[in-house]
Short mmCIF file of C-alpha atoms and ligand atoms in Angstrom, two decimals:
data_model
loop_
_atom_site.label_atom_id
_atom_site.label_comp_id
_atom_site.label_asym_id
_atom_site.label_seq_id
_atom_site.Cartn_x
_atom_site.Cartn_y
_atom_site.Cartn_z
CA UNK A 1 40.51 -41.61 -15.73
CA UNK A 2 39.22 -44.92 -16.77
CA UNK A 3 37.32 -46.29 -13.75
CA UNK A 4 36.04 -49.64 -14.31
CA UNK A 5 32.91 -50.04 -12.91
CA UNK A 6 33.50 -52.43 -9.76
CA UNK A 7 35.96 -49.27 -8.52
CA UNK A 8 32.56 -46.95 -9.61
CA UNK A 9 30.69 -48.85 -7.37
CA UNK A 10 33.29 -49.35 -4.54
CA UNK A 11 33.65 -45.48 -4.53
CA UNK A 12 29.54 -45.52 -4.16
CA UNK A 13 29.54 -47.57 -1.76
CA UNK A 14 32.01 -45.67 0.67
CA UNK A 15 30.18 -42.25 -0.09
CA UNK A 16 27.16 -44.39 1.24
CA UNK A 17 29.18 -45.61 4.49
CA UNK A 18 30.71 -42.08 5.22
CA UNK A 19 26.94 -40.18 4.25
CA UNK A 20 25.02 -42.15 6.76
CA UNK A 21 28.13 -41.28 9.30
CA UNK A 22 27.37 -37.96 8.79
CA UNK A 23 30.03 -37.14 6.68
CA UNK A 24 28.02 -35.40 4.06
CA UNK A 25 30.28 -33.37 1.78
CA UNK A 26 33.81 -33.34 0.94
CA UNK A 27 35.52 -29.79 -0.57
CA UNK A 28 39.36 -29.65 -0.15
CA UNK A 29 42.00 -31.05 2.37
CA UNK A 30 41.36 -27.55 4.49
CA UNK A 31 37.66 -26.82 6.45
CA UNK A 32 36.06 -24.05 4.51
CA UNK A 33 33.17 -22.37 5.58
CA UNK A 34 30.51 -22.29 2.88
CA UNK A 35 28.05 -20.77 4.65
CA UNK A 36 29.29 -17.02 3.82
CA UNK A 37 28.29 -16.54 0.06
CA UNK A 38 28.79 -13.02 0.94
CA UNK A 39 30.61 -10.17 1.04
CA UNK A 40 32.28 -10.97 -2.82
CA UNK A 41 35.70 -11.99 -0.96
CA UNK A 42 33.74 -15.01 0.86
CA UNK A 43 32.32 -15.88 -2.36
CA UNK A 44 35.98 -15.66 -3.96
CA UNK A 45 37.30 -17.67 -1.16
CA UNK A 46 34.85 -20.72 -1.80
CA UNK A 47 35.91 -20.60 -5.45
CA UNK A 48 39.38 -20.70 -4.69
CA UNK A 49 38.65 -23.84 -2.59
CA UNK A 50 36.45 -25.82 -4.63
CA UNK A 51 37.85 -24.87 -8.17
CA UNK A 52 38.51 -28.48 -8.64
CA UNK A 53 34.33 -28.79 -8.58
CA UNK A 54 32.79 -25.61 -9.00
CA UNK A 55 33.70 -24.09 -12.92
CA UNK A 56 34.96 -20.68 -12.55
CA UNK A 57 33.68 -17.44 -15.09
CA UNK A 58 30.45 -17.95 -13.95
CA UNK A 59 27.95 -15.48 -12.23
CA UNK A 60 29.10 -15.36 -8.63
CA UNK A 61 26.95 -16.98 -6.11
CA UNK A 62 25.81 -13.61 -5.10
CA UNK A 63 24.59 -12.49 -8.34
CA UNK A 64 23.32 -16.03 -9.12
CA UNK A 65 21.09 -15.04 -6.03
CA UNK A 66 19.83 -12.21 -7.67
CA UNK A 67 19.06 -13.71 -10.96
CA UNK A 68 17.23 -16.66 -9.57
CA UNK A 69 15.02 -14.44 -7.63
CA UNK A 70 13.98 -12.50 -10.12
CA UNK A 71 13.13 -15.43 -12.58
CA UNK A 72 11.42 -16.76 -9.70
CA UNK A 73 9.37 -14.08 -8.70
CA UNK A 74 8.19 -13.61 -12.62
CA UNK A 75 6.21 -16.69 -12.15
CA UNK A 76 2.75 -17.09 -11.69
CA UNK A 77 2.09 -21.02 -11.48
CA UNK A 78 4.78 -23.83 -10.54
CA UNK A 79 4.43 -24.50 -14.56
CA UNK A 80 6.14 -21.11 -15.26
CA UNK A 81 8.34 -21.97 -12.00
CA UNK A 82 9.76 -25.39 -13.67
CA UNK A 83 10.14 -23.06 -16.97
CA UNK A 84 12.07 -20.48 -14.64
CA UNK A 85 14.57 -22.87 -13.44
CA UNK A 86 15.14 -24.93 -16.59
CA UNK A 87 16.28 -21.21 -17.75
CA UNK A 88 18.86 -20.32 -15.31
CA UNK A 89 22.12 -20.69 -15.41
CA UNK A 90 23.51 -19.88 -12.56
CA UNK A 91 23.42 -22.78 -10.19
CA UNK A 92 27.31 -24.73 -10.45
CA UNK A 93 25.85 -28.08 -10.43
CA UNK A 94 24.59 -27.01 -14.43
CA UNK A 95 28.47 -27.65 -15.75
CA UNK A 96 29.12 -30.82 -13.48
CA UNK A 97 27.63 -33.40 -15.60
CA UNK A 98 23.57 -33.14 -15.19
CA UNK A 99 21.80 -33.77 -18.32
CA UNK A 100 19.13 -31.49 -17.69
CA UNK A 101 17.15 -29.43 -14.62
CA UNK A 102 14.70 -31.42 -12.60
CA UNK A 103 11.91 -29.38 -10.89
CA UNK A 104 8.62 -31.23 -9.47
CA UNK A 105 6.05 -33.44 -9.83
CA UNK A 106 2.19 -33.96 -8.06
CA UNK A 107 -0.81 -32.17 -7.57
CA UNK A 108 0.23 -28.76 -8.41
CA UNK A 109 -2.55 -27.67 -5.77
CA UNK A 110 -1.04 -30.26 -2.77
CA UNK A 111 -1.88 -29.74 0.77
CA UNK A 112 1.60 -30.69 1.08
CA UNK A 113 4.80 -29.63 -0.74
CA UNK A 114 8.12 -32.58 0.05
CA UNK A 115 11.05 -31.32 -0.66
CA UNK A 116 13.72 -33.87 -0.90
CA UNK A 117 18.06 -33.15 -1.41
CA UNK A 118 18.55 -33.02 -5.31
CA UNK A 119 17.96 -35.00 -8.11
CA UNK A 120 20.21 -38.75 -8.79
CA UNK A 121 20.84 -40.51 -11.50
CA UNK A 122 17.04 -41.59 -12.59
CA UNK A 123 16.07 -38.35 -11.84
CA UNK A 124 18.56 -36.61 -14.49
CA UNK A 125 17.57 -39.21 -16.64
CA UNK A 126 13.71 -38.71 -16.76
CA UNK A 127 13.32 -34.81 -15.38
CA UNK A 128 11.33 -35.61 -12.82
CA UNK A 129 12.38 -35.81 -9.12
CA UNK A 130 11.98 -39.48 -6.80
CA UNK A 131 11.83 -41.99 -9.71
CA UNK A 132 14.52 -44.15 -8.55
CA UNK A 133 14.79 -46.53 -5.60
CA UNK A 134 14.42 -44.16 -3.16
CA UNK A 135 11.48 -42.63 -5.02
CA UNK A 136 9.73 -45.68 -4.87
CA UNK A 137 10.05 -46.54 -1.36
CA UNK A 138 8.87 -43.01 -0.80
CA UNK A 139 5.82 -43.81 -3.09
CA UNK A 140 5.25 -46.36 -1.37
CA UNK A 141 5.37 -45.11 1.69
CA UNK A 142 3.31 -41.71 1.27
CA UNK A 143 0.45 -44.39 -0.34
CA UNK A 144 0.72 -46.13 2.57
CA UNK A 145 0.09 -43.19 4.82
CA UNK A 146 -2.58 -41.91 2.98
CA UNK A 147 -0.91 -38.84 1.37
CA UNK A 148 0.81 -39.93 -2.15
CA UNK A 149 -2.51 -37.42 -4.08
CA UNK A 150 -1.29 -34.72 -1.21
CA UNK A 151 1.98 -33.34 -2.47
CA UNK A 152 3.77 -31.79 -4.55
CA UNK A 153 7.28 -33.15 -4.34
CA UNK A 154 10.53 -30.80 -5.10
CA UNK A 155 14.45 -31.19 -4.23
CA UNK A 156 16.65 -28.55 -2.68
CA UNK A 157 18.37 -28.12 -5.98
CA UNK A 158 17.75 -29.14 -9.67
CA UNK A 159 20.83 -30.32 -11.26
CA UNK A 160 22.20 -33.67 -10.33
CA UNK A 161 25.55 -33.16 -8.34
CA UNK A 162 28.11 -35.23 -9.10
CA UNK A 163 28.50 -38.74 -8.09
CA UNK A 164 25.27 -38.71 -5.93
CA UNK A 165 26.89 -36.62 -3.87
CA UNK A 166 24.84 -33.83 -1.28
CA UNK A 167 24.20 -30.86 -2.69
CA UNK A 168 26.65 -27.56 -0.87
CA UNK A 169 24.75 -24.93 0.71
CA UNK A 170 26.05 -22.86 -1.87
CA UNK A 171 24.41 -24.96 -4.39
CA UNK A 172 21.19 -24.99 -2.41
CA UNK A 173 21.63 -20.81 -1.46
CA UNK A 174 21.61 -20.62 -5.67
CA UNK A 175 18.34 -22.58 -5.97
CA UNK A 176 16.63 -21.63 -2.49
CA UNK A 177 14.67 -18.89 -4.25
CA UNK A 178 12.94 -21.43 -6.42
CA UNK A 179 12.34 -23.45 -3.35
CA UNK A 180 10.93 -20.73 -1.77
CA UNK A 181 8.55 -19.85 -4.90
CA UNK A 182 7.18 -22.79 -4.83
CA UNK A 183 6.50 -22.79 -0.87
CA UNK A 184 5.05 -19.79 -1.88
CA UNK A 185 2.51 -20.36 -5.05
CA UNK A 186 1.51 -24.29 -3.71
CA UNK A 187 0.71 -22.47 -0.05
CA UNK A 188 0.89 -26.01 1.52
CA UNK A 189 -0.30 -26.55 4.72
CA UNK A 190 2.18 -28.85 5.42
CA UNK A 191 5.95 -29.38 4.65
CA UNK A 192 7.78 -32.54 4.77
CA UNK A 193 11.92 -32.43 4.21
CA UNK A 194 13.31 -35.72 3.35
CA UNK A 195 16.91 -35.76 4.53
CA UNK A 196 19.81 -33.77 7.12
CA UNK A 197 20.73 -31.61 3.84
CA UNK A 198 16.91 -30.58 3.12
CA UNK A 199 16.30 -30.11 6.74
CA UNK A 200 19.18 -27.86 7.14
CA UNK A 201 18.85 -25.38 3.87
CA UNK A 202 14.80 -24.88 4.67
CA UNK A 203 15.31 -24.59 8.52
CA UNK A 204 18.93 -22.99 8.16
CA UNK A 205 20.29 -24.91 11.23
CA UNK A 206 22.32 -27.16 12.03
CA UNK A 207 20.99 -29.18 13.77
CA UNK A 208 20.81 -33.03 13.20
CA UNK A 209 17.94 -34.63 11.08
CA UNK A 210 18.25 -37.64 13.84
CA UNK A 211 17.42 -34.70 16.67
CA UNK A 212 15.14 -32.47 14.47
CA UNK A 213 13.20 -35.23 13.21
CA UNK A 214 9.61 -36.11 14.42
CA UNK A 215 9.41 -32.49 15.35
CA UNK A 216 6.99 -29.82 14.00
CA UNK A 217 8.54 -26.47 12.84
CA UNK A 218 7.37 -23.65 11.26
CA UNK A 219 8.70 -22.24 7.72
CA UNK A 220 8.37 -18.24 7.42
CA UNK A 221 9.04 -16.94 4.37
CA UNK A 222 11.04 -13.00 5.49
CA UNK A 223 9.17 -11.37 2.60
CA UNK A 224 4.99 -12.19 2.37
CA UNK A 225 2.90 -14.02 4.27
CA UNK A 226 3.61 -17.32 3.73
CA UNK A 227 4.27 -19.89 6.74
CA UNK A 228 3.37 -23.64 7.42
CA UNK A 229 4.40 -26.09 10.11
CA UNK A 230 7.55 -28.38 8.59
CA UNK A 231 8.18 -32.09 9.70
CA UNK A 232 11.91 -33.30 9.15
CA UNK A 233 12.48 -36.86 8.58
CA UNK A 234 14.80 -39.57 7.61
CA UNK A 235 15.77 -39.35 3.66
CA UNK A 236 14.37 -42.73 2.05
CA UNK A 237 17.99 -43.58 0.73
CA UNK A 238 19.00 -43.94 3.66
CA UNK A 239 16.14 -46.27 4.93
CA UNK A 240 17.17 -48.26 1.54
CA UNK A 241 20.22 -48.36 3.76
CA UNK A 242 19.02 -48.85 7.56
CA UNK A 243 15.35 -50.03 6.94
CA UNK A 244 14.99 -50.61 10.83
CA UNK A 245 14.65 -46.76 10.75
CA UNK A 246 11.42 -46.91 8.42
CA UNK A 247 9.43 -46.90 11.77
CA UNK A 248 10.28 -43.64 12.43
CA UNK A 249 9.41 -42.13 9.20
CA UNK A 250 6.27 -43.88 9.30
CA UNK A 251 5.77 -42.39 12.74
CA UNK A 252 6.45 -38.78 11.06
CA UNK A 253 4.21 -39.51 8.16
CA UNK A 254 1.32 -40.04 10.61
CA UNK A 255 1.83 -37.34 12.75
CA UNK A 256 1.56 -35.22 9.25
CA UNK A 257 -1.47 -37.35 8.14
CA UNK A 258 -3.09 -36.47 11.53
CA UNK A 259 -2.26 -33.30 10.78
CA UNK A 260 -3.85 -32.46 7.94
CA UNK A 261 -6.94 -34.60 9.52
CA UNK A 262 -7.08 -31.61 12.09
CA UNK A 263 -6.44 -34.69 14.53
CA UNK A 264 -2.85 -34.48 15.42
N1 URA B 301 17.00 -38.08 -3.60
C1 URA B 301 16.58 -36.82 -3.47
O1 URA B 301 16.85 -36.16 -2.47
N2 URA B 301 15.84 -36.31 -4.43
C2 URA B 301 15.50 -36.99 -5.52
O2 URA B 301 14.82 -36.44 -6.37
C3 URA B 301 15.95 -38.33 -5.62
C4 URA B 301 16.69 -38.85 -4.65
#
């Protein structure tokens, strides 16, 4: 196909319209649920249905599972975590384009751990997650609040999906065990998720991020000890989009500020 690149950014631009509707993920003409990565028929099932994205003859999503929490749990430090992940091979978004895996950046001891949707287009080009637009405004935003030496900022998954699109919760099931490493070696004693897919694979609801946001929750890890009260918000791409809603993210940021003042 040789799109030229006022089509590339036509096509952009609708994904934009039809994410901010709510609309965030498109698999085949037909509804498929991709919440069931298991039993292995599920898993076949979602194949079937998203061959056109998803390569086939990899590890199944179940096994991918497996694998990631195992490399996971071998490290000790997010270091050895970002060396984990850049191993593994069995998230799908690794044959759909992305140059290389993006894990985290910040103060490897935070007090809080952000975990944003997945990586774009500046991200795949530089390793390093929030470095484009969106990054900036949420630079800008955390200085504002107080909090930009407080975290340690991570994505749902690690690989760029295609065309900016949100990650699947398959994608994110592969990758959740890194996510949950980390939760688990930073100990944070706050969370912030940036975005309806971020807020949805941590909490595993699905609920809206306009209704869940501005809310505490807590974040339980099933195996350990680990918990810590969560605070959805709006994703900064879309208040690139709608900047009226930067008040309410703001309002969010200083109800976690206040938080970690022992004041709110
Ligand atoms: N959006 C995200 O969710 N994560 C990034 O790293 C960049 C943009």
């Amino acid at each position: 196909m040789n799109a030229q690149p006022h089509d590339l950014a036509a096509v952009e631009s609708l994904l934009a319209f039809w994410r901010d509707a709510g609309v965030d993920a498109c698999y085949a003409d037909a509804p498929v649920d991709h919440t069931h990565i298991a039993p292995p028929p599920a898993v076949k099932a979602v194949q079937r249905a998203t061959a056109s994205v998803i390569p086939t003859g990899g590890p199944n999503a179940a096994d991918a599972i497996v694998e990631a929490r195992r490399l996971a749990a071998g490290a000790a430090t997010l270091q050895d975590l970002a060396a984990a992940v850049a191993a593994f091979e069995g998230c799908p978004l690794r044959g759909l384009g992305a140059t290389q895996s993006v894990f985290g950046r910040g103060d490897p001891k935070a007090a809080v751990l952000v975990i944003g949707e997945g990586p774009g287009a500046e991200e795949d080009r530089l390793g390093q997650p929030f470095v484009g637009k969106a990054g900036k405004l949420l630079d800008r935003m955390l200085t504002a609040a107080g909090l930009i030496d407080k975290v340690f900022i991570t994505n749902t998954v690690f690989w760029r999906p295609p065309g900016n699109r949100t990650p699947t919760p398959q994608e994110q099931a592969v990758c959740a065990p890194f996510v949950e490493r980390a939760f688990a070696l930073l100990q944070p004693r706050a969370v912030l998720l940036l975005g309806a897919a971020s807020a949805k694979s941590v909490l595993q609801t699905d609920e809206g991020v306009m209704k869940l946001r501005g809310q505490w929750k807590e974040w339980r890890l099933a195996e350990g000890a680990v918990s810590a009260p969560v605070m959805p918000t709006l994703h900064p791409a879309f208040l690139l989009r709608q900047p009226q809603a930067k008040r309410q993210v703001w309002a969010d940021l200083l109800a976690l500020s206040a938080r970690l003042d022992g004041s709110g």
